[in-house]
Amino acid sequence: MAADTTTDRWRGRALDVELRWFRLPKEISPAGLDVLSAEERTRSADFKAARRRLEYVASRARLRRSLGEALRVAPSSIAISPDDFGKPQHSDGVEFNLSHSAGAVLIGWGDRPVGVDLEAAKRATQHIGRLRIVADVRDAMSIELIAAFTLVEATTKALGRGLAAVRGLRIGSVAASGEIRFTSPGIERPIRAIAVAVPEGYVAAVAVLD
């Protein structure tokens, strides 16, 4: 995966998913608000914490610009609607997901259900280590706990079922390439996840349902 020449952008591809990593700005810009839908602008005003509002506006603006560039349409014209599980997705069938953490956002999109997760590499892990599937992934792949968590979190986001997906998730197989396959009750499609080599200081993963 090739890094961008700038310090606040990165692009890559994994599991046939287009990926973009951006460092979030320090403050909300009028240009960022302009590309949001009226509903998104209204929702952003409901955030009481300035940091949460900034993360929401900036990450949504980055998402719309990325999809707009890929689809060659105006970012503000993209209709975003939830699926049956409440997961936002492009209404024309483009599947996408985003994750923001520690001042950055990771966006992924493609033609299949997709989930991405981005975490600060130094995030505390005492709580996530209590999740059985996260510990299982760590042990099966001999990786850091935070890396195992991103693989699990990206997978549950691809499934779009929240905690229900975490409880039912099991390891199917682990490939030498670092790709892991999961199984989940009621899901017949293959579930694949792999780590993403984002900029230093962050850990990330992407997952898809084939």
mmCIF file of N, CA, C and O in Angstrom, residues 72-171:
data_model
loop_
_atom_site.group_PDB
_atom_site.id
_atom_site.type_symbol
_atom_site.label_atom_id
_atom_site.label_comp_id
_atom_site.label_asym_id
_atom_site.label_seq_id
_atom_site.Cartn_x
_atom_site.Cartn_y
_atom_site.Cartn_z
ATOM 1 N N ARG A 72 -17.584 10.377 -8.787
ATOM 2 C CA ARG A 72 -17.605 11.534 -9.693
ATOM 3 C C ARG A 72 -18.931 12.280 -9.606
ATOM 4 O O ARG A 72 -19.552 12.626 -10.607
ATOM 5 N N VAL A 73 -19.336 12.529 -8.382
ATOM 6 C CA VAL A 73 -20.539 13.317 -8.123
ATOM 7 C C VAL A 73 -20.209 14.338 -7.039
ATOM 8 O O VAL A 73 -19.193 14.233 -6.341
ATOM 9 N N ALA A 74 -21.074 15.324 -6.880
ATOM 10 C CA ALA A 74 -20.873 16.326 -5.839
ATOM 11 C C ALA A 74 -21.032 15.663 -4.468
ATOM 12 O O ALA A 74 -22.007 14.941 -4.243
ATOM 13 N N PRO A 75 -20.079 15.866 -3.556
ATOM 14 C CA PRO A 75 -20.153 15.221 -2.233
ATOM 15 C C PRO A 75 -21.463 15.457 -1.504
ATOM 16 O O PRO A 75 -22.018 14.547 -0.877
ATOM 17 N N SER A 76 -21.993 16.660 -1.609
ATOM 18 C CA SER A 76 -23.214 16.996 -0.880
ATOM 19 C C SER A 76 -24.447 16.330 -1.476
ATOM 20 O O SER A 76 -25.501 16.277 -0.831
ATOM 21 N N SER A 77 -24.330 15.793 -2.707
ATOM 22 C CA SER A 77 -25.487 15.178 -3.363
ATOM 23 C C SER A 77 -25.648 13.705 -3.028
ATOM 24 O O SER A 77 -26.647 13.090 -3.389
ATOM 25 N N ILE A 78 -24.676 13.116 -2.337
ATOM 26 C CA ILE A 78 -24.714 11.682 -2.047
ATOM 27 C C ILE A 78 -25.757 11.396 -0.966
ATOM 28 O O ILE A 78 -25.696 11.948 0.132
ATOM 29 N N ALA A 79 -26.691 10.516 -1.311
ATOM 30 C CA ALA A 79 -27.727 10.133 -0.347
ATOM 31 C C ALA A 79 -27.211 8.990 0.505
ATOM 32 O O ALA A 79 -26.844 7.940 -0.017
ATOM 33 N N ILE A 80 -27.149 9.199 1.802
ATOM 34 C CA ILE A 80 -26.670 8.168 2.722
ATOM 35 C C ILE A 80 -27.840 7.705 3.579
ATOM 36 O O ILE A 80 -28.514 8.512 4.217
ATOM 37 N N SER A 81 -28.091 6.394 3.573
ATOM 38 C CA SER A 81 -29.209 5.851 4.335
ATOM 39 C C SER A 81 -28.769 4.596 5.071
ATOM 40 O O SER A 81 -27.822 3.922 4.647
ATOM 41 N N PRO A 82 -29.447 4.253 6.166
ATOM 42 C CA PRO A 82 -29.065 3.067 6.939
ATOM 43 C C PRO A 82 -29.614 1.785 6.324
ATOM 44 O O PRO A 82 -30.629 1.798 5.624
ATOM 45 N N ASP A 83 -28.934 0.662 6.598
ATOM 46 C CA ASP A 83 -29.455 -0.632 6.179
ATOM 47 C C ASP A 83 -30.405 -1.167 7.250
ATOM 48 O O ASP A 83 -30.803 -0.435 8.164
ATOM 49 N N ASP A 84 -30.764 -2.443 7.157
ATOM 50 C CA ASP A 84 -31.739 -3.010 8.100
ATOM 51 C C ASP A 84 -31.247 -3.032 9.540
ATOM 52 O O ASP A 84 -32.043 -3.153 10.465
ATOM 53 N N PHE A 85 -29.910 -2.945 9.730
ATOM 54 C CA PHE A 85 -29.347 -2.965 11.079
ATOM 55 C C PHE A 85 -28.980 -1.562 11.565
ATOM 56 O O PHE A 85 -28.361 -1.401 12.600
ATOM 57 N N GLY A 86 -29.328 -0.526 10.771
ATOM 58 C CA GLY A 86 -29.029 0.838 11.159
ATOM 59 C C GLY A 86 -27.656 1.317 10.762
ATOM 60 O O GLY A 86 -27.231 2.411 11.135
ATOM 61 N N LYS A 87 -26.928 0.525 9.973
ATOM 62 C CA LYS A 87 -25.587 0.898 9.529
ATOM 63 C C LYS A 87 -25.682 1.813 8.316
ATOM 64 O O LYS A 87 -26.290 1.437 7.307
ATOM 65 N N PRO A 88 -25.098 3.010 8.354
ATOM 66 C CA PRO A 88 -25.162 3.905 7.195
ATOM 67 C C PRO A 88 -24.475 3.288 5.983
ATOM 68 O O PRO A 88 -23.428 2.648 6.092
ATOM 69 N N GLN A 89 -25.084 3.465 4.817
ATOM 70 C CA GLN A 89 -24.460 3.011 3.584
ATOM 71 C C GLN A 89 -24.965 3.885 2.448
ATOM 72 O O GLN A 89 -26.017 4.494 2.548
ATOM 73 N N HIS A 90 -24.195 3.956 1.368
ATOM 74 C CA HIS A 90 -24.615 4.769 0.241
ATOM 75 C C HIS A 90 -25.857 4.153 -0.388
ATOM 76 O O HIS A 90 -25.927 2.945 -0.598
ATOM 77 N N SER A 91 -26.834 4.960 -0.698
ATOM 78 C CA SER A 91 -28.114 4.432 -1.147
ATOM 79 C C SER A 91 -28.058 3.793 -2.531
ATOM 80 O O SER A 91 -28.945 3.026 -2.890
ATOM 81 N N ASP A 92 -27.035 4.086 -3.314
ATOM 82 C CA ASP A 92 -26.921 3.500 -4.653
ATOM 83 C C ASP A 92 -26.205 2.161 -4.636
ATOM 84 O O ASP A 92 -25.881 1.620 -5.692
ATOM 85 N N GLY A 93 -25.925 1.610 -3.474
ATOM 86 C CA GLY A 93 -25.331 0.287 -3.398
ATOM 87 C C GLY A 93 -23.865 0.249 -3.052
ATOM 88 O O GLY A 93 -23.315 -0.826 -2.840
ATOM 89 N N VAL A 94 -23.194 1.384 -2.999
ATOM 90 C CA VAL A 94 -21.792 1.404 -2.587
ATOM 91 C C VAL A 94 -21.732 1.197 -1.072
ATOM 92 O O VAL A 94 -22.344 1.934 -0.318
ATOM 93 N N GLU A 95 -21.009 0.173 -0.664
ATOM 94 C CA GLU A 95 -20.890 -0.125 0.762
ATOM 95 C C GLU A 95 -19.700 0.635 1.334
ATOM 96 O O GLU A 95 -18.628 0.677 0.730
ATOM 97 N N PHE A 96 -19.871 1.237 2.511
ATOM 98 C CA PHE A 96 -18.764 1.968 3.114
ATOM 99 C C PHE A 96 -18.822 1.867 4.620
ATOM 100 O O PHE A 96 -19.821 1.479 5.213
ATOM 101 N N ASN A 97 -17.724 2.250 5.236
ATOM 102 C CA ASN A 97 -17.661 2.300 6.689
ATOM 103 C C ASN A 97 -16.550 3.263 7.064
ATOM 104 O O ASN A 97 -15.622 3.489 6.271
ATOM 105 N N LEU A 98 -16.629 3.841 8.234
ATOM 106 C CA LEU A 98 -15.564 4.721 8.711
ATOM 107 C C LEU A 98 -15.341 4.525 10.193
ATOM 108 O O LEU A 98 -16.210 4.043 10.918
ATOM 109 N N SER A 99 -14.149 4.908 10.638
ATOM 110 C CA SER A 99 -13.788 4.815 12.053
ATOM 111 C C SER A 99 -12.860 5.971 12.363
ATOM 112 O O SER A 99 -11.922 6.240 11.601
ATOM 113 N N HIS A 100 -13.129 6.687 13.448
ATOM 114 C CA HIS A 100 -12.222 7.775 13.813
ATOM 115 C C HIS A 100 -11.703 7.577 15.232
ATOM 116 O O HIS A 100 -12.416 7.076 16.109
ATOM 117 N N SER A 101 -10.440 7.934 15.417
ATOM 118 C CA SER A 101 -9.801 7.770 16.725
ATOM 119 C C SER A 101 -8.571 8.643 16.792
ATOM 120 O O SER A 101 -7.833 8.773 15.809
ATOM 121 N N ALA A 102 -8.359 9.269 17.941
ATOM 122 C CA ALA A 102 -7.118 10.016 18.209
ATOM 123 C C ALA A 102 -6.768 10.986 17.098
ATOM 124 O O ALA A 102 -5.625 11.063 16.651
ATOM 125 N N GLY A 103 -7.753 11.735 16.636
ATOM 126 C CA GLY A 103 -7.493 12.799 15.665
ATOM 127 C C GLY A 103 -7.329 12.355 14.232
ATOM 128 O O GLY A 103 -6.813 13.109 13.401
ATOM 129 N N ALA A 104 -7.775 11.160 13.898
ATOM 130 C CA ALA A 104 -7.678 10.670 12.522
ATOM 131 C C ALA A 104 -8.923 9.865 12.185
ATOM 132 O O ALA A 104 -9.655 9.417 13.069
ATOM 133 N N VAL A 105 -9.155 9.670 10.879
ATOM 134 C CA VAL A 105 -10.293 8.888 10.421
ATOM 135 C C VAL A 105 -9.843 7.932 9.322
ATOM 136 O O VAL A 105 -8.996 8.282 8.495
ATOM 137 N N LEU A 106 -10.377 6.723 9.332
ATOM 138 C CA LEU A 106 -10.135 5.738 8.285
ATOM 139 C C LEU A 106 -11.470 5.457 7.604
ATOM 140 O O LEU A 106 -12.469 5.180 8.269
ATOM 141 N N ILE A 107 -11.469 5.532 6.270
ATOM 142 C CA ILE A 107 -12.674 5.317 5.473
ATOM 143 C C ILE A 107 -12.410 4.171 4.508
ATOM 144 O O ILE A 107 -11.343 4.083 3.909
ATOM 145 N N GLY A 108 -13.381 3.285 4.368
ATOM 146 C CA GLY A 108 -13.263 2.192 3.405
ATOM 147 C C GLY A 108 -14.552 2.032 2.627
ATOM 148 O O GLY A 108 -15.635 2.230 3.178
ATOM 149 N N TRP A 109 -14.447 1.693 1.322
ATOM 150 C CA TRP A 109 -15.656 1.468 0.540
ATOM 151 C C TRP A 109 -15.405 0.455 -0.571
ATOM 152 O O TRP A 109 -14.284 0.246 -1.010
ATOM 153 N N GLY A 110 -16.488 -0.189 -0.990
ATOM 154 C CA GLY A 110 -16.396 -1.190 -2.039
ATOM 155 C C GLY A 110 -17.781 -1.687 -2.405
ATOM 156 O O GLY A 110 -18.792 -1.040 -2.115
ATOM 157 N N ASP A 111 -17.841 -2.890 -3.026
ATOM 158 C CA ASP A 111 -19.113 -3.403 -3.503
ATOM 159 C C ASP A 111 -19.693 -4.502 -2.617
ATOM 160 O O ASP A 111 -20.655 -5.165 -2.992
ATOM 161 N N ARG A 112 -19.090 -4.718 -1.441
ATOM 162 C CA ARG A 112 -19.586 -5.714 -0.490
ATOM 163 C C ARG A 112 -19.681 -5.090 0.896
ATOM 164 O O ARG A 112 -19.055 -4.063 1.155
ATOM 165 N N PRO A 113 -20.435 -5.699 1.807
ATOM 166 C CA PRO A 113 -20.469 -5.182 3.180
ATOM 167 C C PRO A 113 -19.057 -5.094 3.742
ATOM 168 O O PRO A 113 -18.285 -6.051 3.659
ATOM 169 N N VAL A 114 -18.706 -3.942 4.292
ATOM 170 C CA VAL A 114 -17.343 -3.681 4.744
ATOM 171 C C VAL A 114 -17.359 -3.029 6.122
ATOM 172 O O VAL A 114 -18.282 -2.285 6.465
ATOM 173 N N GLY A 115 -16.336 -3.315 6.892
ATOM 174 C CA GLY A 115 -16.151 -2.660 8.179
ATOM 175 C C GLY A 115 -14.696 -2.280 8.339
ATOM 176 O O GLY A 115 -13.807 -3.020 7.892
ATOM 177 N N VAL A 116 -14.433 -1.132 8.919
ATOM 178 C CA VAL A 116 -13.057 -0.719 9.213
ATOM 179 C C VAL A 116 -12.980 -0.290 10.668
ATOM 180 O O VAL A 116 -13.972 0.162 11.249
ATOM 181 N N ASP A 117 -11.808 -0.452 11.246
ATOM 182 C CA ASP A 117 -11.594 0.037 12.609
ATOM 183 C C ASP A 117 -10.216 0.674 12.713
ATOM 184 O O ASP A 117 -9.239 0.138 12.170
ATOM 185 N N LEU A 118 -10.166 1.809 13.369
ATOM 186 C CA LEU A 118 -8.925 2.555 13.588
ATOM 187 C C LEU A 118 -8.795 2.841 15.074
ATOM 188 O O LEU A 118 -9.737 3.321 15.704
ATOM 189 N N GLU A 119 -7.634 2.531 15.624
ATOM 190 C CA GLU A 119 -7.386 2.769 17.042
ATOM 191 C C GLU A 119 -6.011 3.388 17.235
ATOM 192 O O GLU A 119 -5.093 3.162 16.433
ATOM 193 N N ALA A 120 -5.866 4.176 18.298
ATOM 194 C CA ALA A 120 -4.543 4.650 18.678
ATOM 195 C C ALA A 120 -3.724 3.454 19.153
ATOM 196 O O ALA A 120 -4.223 2.614 19.901
ATOM 197 N N ALA A 121 -2.491 3.353 18.707
ATOM 198 C CA ALA A 121 -1.656 2.201 19.053
ATOM 199 C C ALA A 121 -1.459 2.073 20.559
ATOM 200 O O ALA A 121 -1.275 0.969 21.074
ATOM 201 N N LYS A 122 -1.510 3.186 21.269
ATOM 202 C CA LYS A 122 -1.285 3.167 22.714
ATOM 203 C C LYS A 122 -2.583 3.146 23.516
ATOM 204 O O LYS A 122 -2.577 3.402 24.717
ATOM 205 N N ARG A 123 -3.694 2.820 22.868
ATOM 206 C CA ARG A 123 -4.971 2.751 23.593
ATOM 207 C C ARG A 123 -4.875 1.714 24.710
ATOM 208 O O ARG A 123 -4.280 0.649 24.560
ATOM 209 N N ALA A 124 -5.488 2.017 25.854
ATOM 210 C CA ALA A 124 -5.531 1.063 26.968
ATOM 211 C C ALA A 124 -6.315 -0.172 26.552
ATOM 212 O O ALA A 124 -7.331 -0.074 25.859
ATOM 213 N N THR A 125 -5.849 -1.343 26.955
ATOM 214 C CA THR A 125 -6.460 -2.598 26.494
ATOM 215 C C THR A 125 -7.026 -3.472 27.612
ATOM 216 O O THR A 125 -7.459 -4.589 27.346
ATOM 217 N N GLN A 126 -7.039 -2.987 28.851
ATOM 218 C CA GLN A 126 -7.469 -3.855 29.938
ATOM 219 C C GLN A 126 -8.922 -4.285 29.796
ATOM 220 O O GLN A 126 -9.286 -5.403 30.196
ATOM 221 N N HIS A 127 -9.770 -3.433 29.203
ATOM 222 C CA HIS A 127 -11.181 -3.786 29.059
ATOM 223 C C HIS A 127 -11.417 -4.668 27.836
ATOM 224 O O HIS A 127 -12.153 -5.660 27.916
ATOM 225 N N ILE A 128 -10.824 -4.328 26.714
ATOM 226 C CA ILE A 128 -11.056 -5.106 25.498
ATOM 227 C C ILE A 128 -10.457 -6.505 25.613
ATOM 228 O O ILE A 128 -10.908 -7.435 24.948
ATOM 229 N N GLY A 129 -9.460 -6.658 26.466
ATOM 230 C CA GLY A 129 -8.845 -7.964 26.650
ATOM 231 C C GLY A 129 -9.765 -8.960 27.311
ATOM 232 O O GLY A 129 -9.504 -10.170 27.300
ATOM 233 N N ARG A 130 -10.866 -8.483 27.891
ATOM 234 C CA ARG A 130 -11.818 -9.370 28.536
ATOM 235 C C ARG A 130 -12.759 -10.032 27.541
ATOM 236 O O ARG A 130 -13.467 -10.973 27.899
ATOM 237 N N LEU A 131 -12.780 -9.535 26.305
ATOM 238 C CA LEU A 131 -13.624 -10.146 25.286
ATOM 239 C C LEU A 131 -12.963 -11.433 24.796
ATOM 240 O O LEU A 131 -11.838 -11.412 24.312
ATOM 241 N N ARG A 132 -13.675 -12.529 24.932
ATOM 242 C CA ARG A 132 -13.097 -13.835 24.608
ATOM 243 C C ARG A 132 -12.560 -13.902 23.192
ATOM 244 O O ARG A 132 -11.447 -14.377 22.957
ATOM 245 N N ILE A 133 -13.321 -13.412 22.212
ATOM 246 C CA ILE A 133 -12.894 -13.522 20.819
ATOM 247 C C ILE A 133 -11.638 -12.692 20.557
ATOM 248 O O ILE A 133 -10.789 -13.076 19.751
ATOM 249 N N VAL A 134 -11.492 -11.558 21.244
ATOM 250 C CA VAL A 134 -10.294 -10.727 21.057
ATOM 251 C C VAL A 134 -9.071 -11.476 21.578
ATOM 252 O O VAL A 134 -8.018 -11.519 20.919
ATOM 253 N N ALA A 135 -9.188 -12.075 22.751
ATOM 254 C CA ALA A 135 -8.079 -12.855 23.302
ATOM 255 C C ALA A 135 -7.765 -14.060 22.415
ATOM 256 O O ALA A 135 -6.596 -14.418 22.219
ATOM 257 N N ASP A 136 -8.804 -14.682 21.848
ATOM 258 C CA ASP A 136 -8.586 -15.825 20.959
ATOM 259 C C ASP A 136 -7.805 -15.414 19.709
ATOM 260 O O ASP A 136 -6.911 -16.135 19.250
ATOM 261 N N VAL A 137 -8.168 -14.272 19.147
ATOM 262 C CA VAL A 137 -7.468 -13.780 17.950
ATOM 263 C C VAL A 137 -6.019 -13.436 18.276
ATOM 264 O O VAL A 137 -5.100 -13.765 17.517
ATOM 265 N N ARG A 138 -5.812 -12.785 19.404
ATOM 266 C CA ARG A 138 -4.445 -12.463 19.837
ATOM 267 C C ARG A 138 -3.600 -13.722 19.921
ATOM 268 O O ARG A 138 -2.474 -13.766 19.397
ATOM 269 N N ASP A 139 -4.125 -14.756 20.550
ATOM 270 C CA ASP A 139 -3.365 -15.986 20.738
ATOM 271 C C ASP A 139 -3.164 -16.740 19.421
ATOM 272 O O ASP A 139 -2.082 -17.281 19.169
ATOM 273 N N ALA A 140 -4.196 -16.767 18.591
ATOM 274 C CA ALA A 140 -4.113 -17.512 17.336
ATOM 275 C C ALA A 140 -3.138 -16.877 16.349
ATOM 276 O O ALA A 140 -2.497 -17.580 15.563
ATOM 277 N N MET A 141 -3.008 -15.543 16.401
ATOM 278 C CA MET A 141 -2.182 -14.841 15.425
ATOM 279 C C MET A 141 -0.872 -14.325 16.014
ATOM 280 O O MET A 141 -0.045 -13.766 15.290
ATOM 281 N N SER A 142 -0.718 -14.471 17.340
ATOM 282 C CA SER A 142 0.487 -13.967 18.036
ATOM 283 C C SER A 142 0.703 -12.481 17.746
ATOM 284 O O SER A 142 1.774 -12.053 17.318
ATOM 285 N N ILE A 143 -0.336 -11.687 17.986
ATOM 286 C CA ILE A 143 -0.268 -10.251 17.761
ATOM 287 C C ILE A 143 -0.638 -9.509 19.032
ATOM 288 O O ILE A 143 -1.108 -10.105 20.003
ATOM 289 N N GLU A 144 -0.430 -8.196 19.027
ATOM 290 C CA GLU A 144 -0.780 -7.370 20.172
ATOM 291 C C GLU A 144 -2.304 -7.356 20.358
ATOM 292 O O GLU A 144 -3.068 -7.504 19.388
ATOM 293 N N LEU A 145 -2.731 -7.153 21.578
ATOM 294 C CA LEU A 145 -4.152 -7.169 21.895
ATOM 295 C C LEU A 145 -4.913 -6.101 21.110
ATOM 296 O O LEU A 145 -6.019 -6.347 20.613
ATOM 297 N N ILE A 146 -4.333 -4.926 20.961
ATOM 298 C CA ILE A 146 -5.017 -3.852 20.254
ATOM 299 C C ILE A 146 -5.201 -4.200 18.784
ATOM 300 O O ILE A 146 -6.221 -3.869 18.172
ATOM 301 N N ALA A 147 -4.227 -4.901 18.198
ATOM 302 C CA ALA A 147 -4.346 -5.327 16.802
ATOM 303 C C ALA A 147 -5.446 -6.370 16.659
ATOM 304 O O ALA A 147 -6.217 -6.361 15.685
ATOM 305 N N ALA A 148 -5.537 -7.277 17.622
ATOM 306 C CA ALA A 148 -6.601 -8.279 17.608
ATOM 307 C C ALA A 148 -7.969 -7.606 17.724
ATOM 308 O O ALA A 148 -8.926 -7.993 17.046
ATOM 309 N N PHE A 149 -8.049 -6.584 18.557
ATOM 310 C CA PHE A 149 -9.313 -5.875 18.739
ATOM 311 C C PHE A 149 -9.776 -5.223 17.446
ATOM 312 O O PHE A 149 -10.969 -5.269 17.109
ATOM 313 N N THR A 150 -8.848 -4.613 16.689
ATOM 314 C CA THR A 150 -9.254 -3.950 15.443
ATOM 315 C C THR A 150 -9.810 -4.962 14.441
ATOM 316 O O THR A 150 -10.768 -4.663 13.722
ATOM 317 N N LEU A 151 -9.231 -6.154 14.388
ATOM 318 C CA LEU A 151 -9.738 -7.186 13.489
ATOM 319 C C LEU A 151 -11.161 -7.603 13.868
ATOM 320 O O LEU A 151 -12.024 -7.772 13.005
ATOM 321 N N VAL A 152 -11.397 -7.744 15.158
ATOM 322 C CA VAL A 152 -12.731 -8.119 15.640
ATOM 323 C C VAL A 152 -13.717 -6.980 15.417
ATOM 324 O O VAL A 152 -14.840 -7.187 14.940
ATOM 325 N N GLU A 153 -13.320 -5.775 15.750
ATOM 326 C CA GLU A 153 -14.222 -4.627 15.626
ATOM 327 C C GLU A 153 -14.586 -4.368 14.168
ATOM 328 O O GLU A 153 -15.754 -4.105 13.852
ATOM 329 N N ALA A 154 -13.611 -4.452 13.262
ATOM 330 C CA ALA A 154 -13.906 -4.267 11.840
ATOM 331 C C ALA A 154 -14.890 -5.326 11.358
ATOM 332 O O ALA A 154 -15.799 -5.038 10.571
ATOM 333 N N THR A 155 -14.726 -6.542 11.852
ATOM 334 C CA THR A 155 -15.610 -7.634 11.449
ATOM 335 C C THR A 155 -17.028 -7.418 11.944
ATOM 336 O O THR A 155 -18.001 -7.611 11.198
ATOM 337 N N THR A 156 -17.189 -7.008 13.191
ATOM 338 C CA THR A 156 -18.542 -6.774 13.707
ATOM 339 C C THR A 156 -19.211 -5.616 12.978
ATOM 340 O O THR A 156 -20.434 -5.620 12.772
ATOM 341 N N LYS A 157 -18.418 -4.642 12.530
ATOM 342 C CA LYS A 157 -18.989 -3.526 11.784
ATOM 343 C C LYS A 157 -19.409 -3.967 10.386
ATOM 344 O O LYS A 157 -20.406 -3.483 9.839
ATOM 345 N N ALA A 158 -18.652 -4.882 9.789
ATOM 346 C CA ALA A 158 -19.052 -5.421 8.484
ATOM 347 C C ALA A 158 -20.352 -6.204 8.617
ATOM 348 O O ALA A 158 -21.222 -6.149 7.736
ATOM 349 N N LEU A 159 -20.492 -6.928 9.726
ATOM 350 C CA LEU A 159 -21.716 -7.683 9.983
ATOM 351 C C LEU A 159 -22.881 -6.757 10.320
ATOM 352 O O LEU A 159 -24.036 -7.074 10.047
ATOM 353 N N GLY A 160 -22.571 -5.621 10.950
ATOM 354 C CA GLY A 160 -23.602 -4.630 11.245
ATOM 355 C C GLY A 160 -24.563 -5.010 12.335
ATOM 356 O O GLY A 160 -25.688 -4.512 12.393
ATOM 357 N N ARG A 161 -24.131 -5.896 13.253
ATOM 358 C CA ARG A 161 -25.060 -6.365 14.284
ATOM 359 C C ARG A 161 -24.597 -6.073 15.701
ATOM 360 O O ARG A 161 -25.134 -6.608 16.658
ATOM 361 N N GLY A 162 -23.592 -5.241 15.865
ATOM 362 C CA GLY A 162 -23.166 -4.817 17.190
ATOM 363 C C GLY A 162 -22.711 -5.949 18.090
ATOM 364 O O GLY A 162 -22.047 -6.883 17.664
ATOM 365 N N LEU A 163 -23.119 -5.883 19.369
ATOM 366 C CA LEU A 163 -22.682 -6.862 20.360
ATOM 367 C C LEU A 163 -23.138 -8.276 20.041
ATOM 368 O O LEU A 163 -22.474 -9.240 20.399
ATOM 369 N N ALA A 164 -24.250 -8.418 19.335
ATOM 370 C CA ALA A 164 -24.733 -9.752 18.970
ATOM 371 C C ALA A 164 -23.698 -10.461 18.100
ATOM 372 O O ALA A 164 -23.494 -11.671 18.213
ATOM 373 N N ALA A 165 -23.032 -9.701 17.236
ATOM 374 C CA ALA A 165 -22.009 -10.287 16.372
ATOM 375 C C ALA A 165 -20.783 -10.686 17.176
ATOM 376 O O ALA A 165 -20.159 -11.715 16.905
ATOM 377 N N VAL A 166 -20.414 -9.887 18.173
ATOM 378 C CA VAL A 166 -19.252 -10.196 19.002
ATOM 379 C C VAL A 166 -19.468 -11.519 19.732
ATOM 380 O O VAL A 166 -18.567 -12.372 19.774
ATOM 381 N N ARG A 167 -20.644 -11.705 20.279
ATOM 382 C CA ARG A 167 -20.922 -12.910 21.077
ATOM 383 C C ARG A 167 -20.870 -14.181 20.232
ATOM 384 O O ARG A 167 -20.501 -15.244 20.714
ATOM 385 N N GLY A 168 -21.257 -14.090 18.974
ATOM 386 C CA GLY A 168 -21.307 -15.280 18.155
ATOM 387 C C GLY A 168 -20.083 -15.518 17.297
ATOM 388 O O GLY A 168 -19.976 -16.552 16.636
ATOM 389 N N LEU A 169 -19.146 -14.595 17.315
ATOM 390 C CA LEU A 169 -17.993 -14.676 16.418
ATOM 391 C C LEU A 169 -17.026 -15.772 16.852
ATOM 392 O O LEU A 169 -16.715 -15.920 18.036
ATOM 393 N N ARG A 170 -16.558 -16.547 15.865
ATOM 394 C CA ARG A 170 -15.571 -17.597 16.098
ATOM 395 C C ARG A 170 -14.507 -17.552 15.008
ATOM 396 O O ARG A 170 -14.785 -17.138 13.881
ATOM 397 N N ILE A 171 -13.306 -17.982 15.340
ATOM 398 C CA ILE A 171 -12.232 -18.040 14.346
ATOM 399 C C ILE A 171 -12.444 -19.253 13.453
ATOM 400 O O ILE A 171 -12.632 -20.371 13.941
#
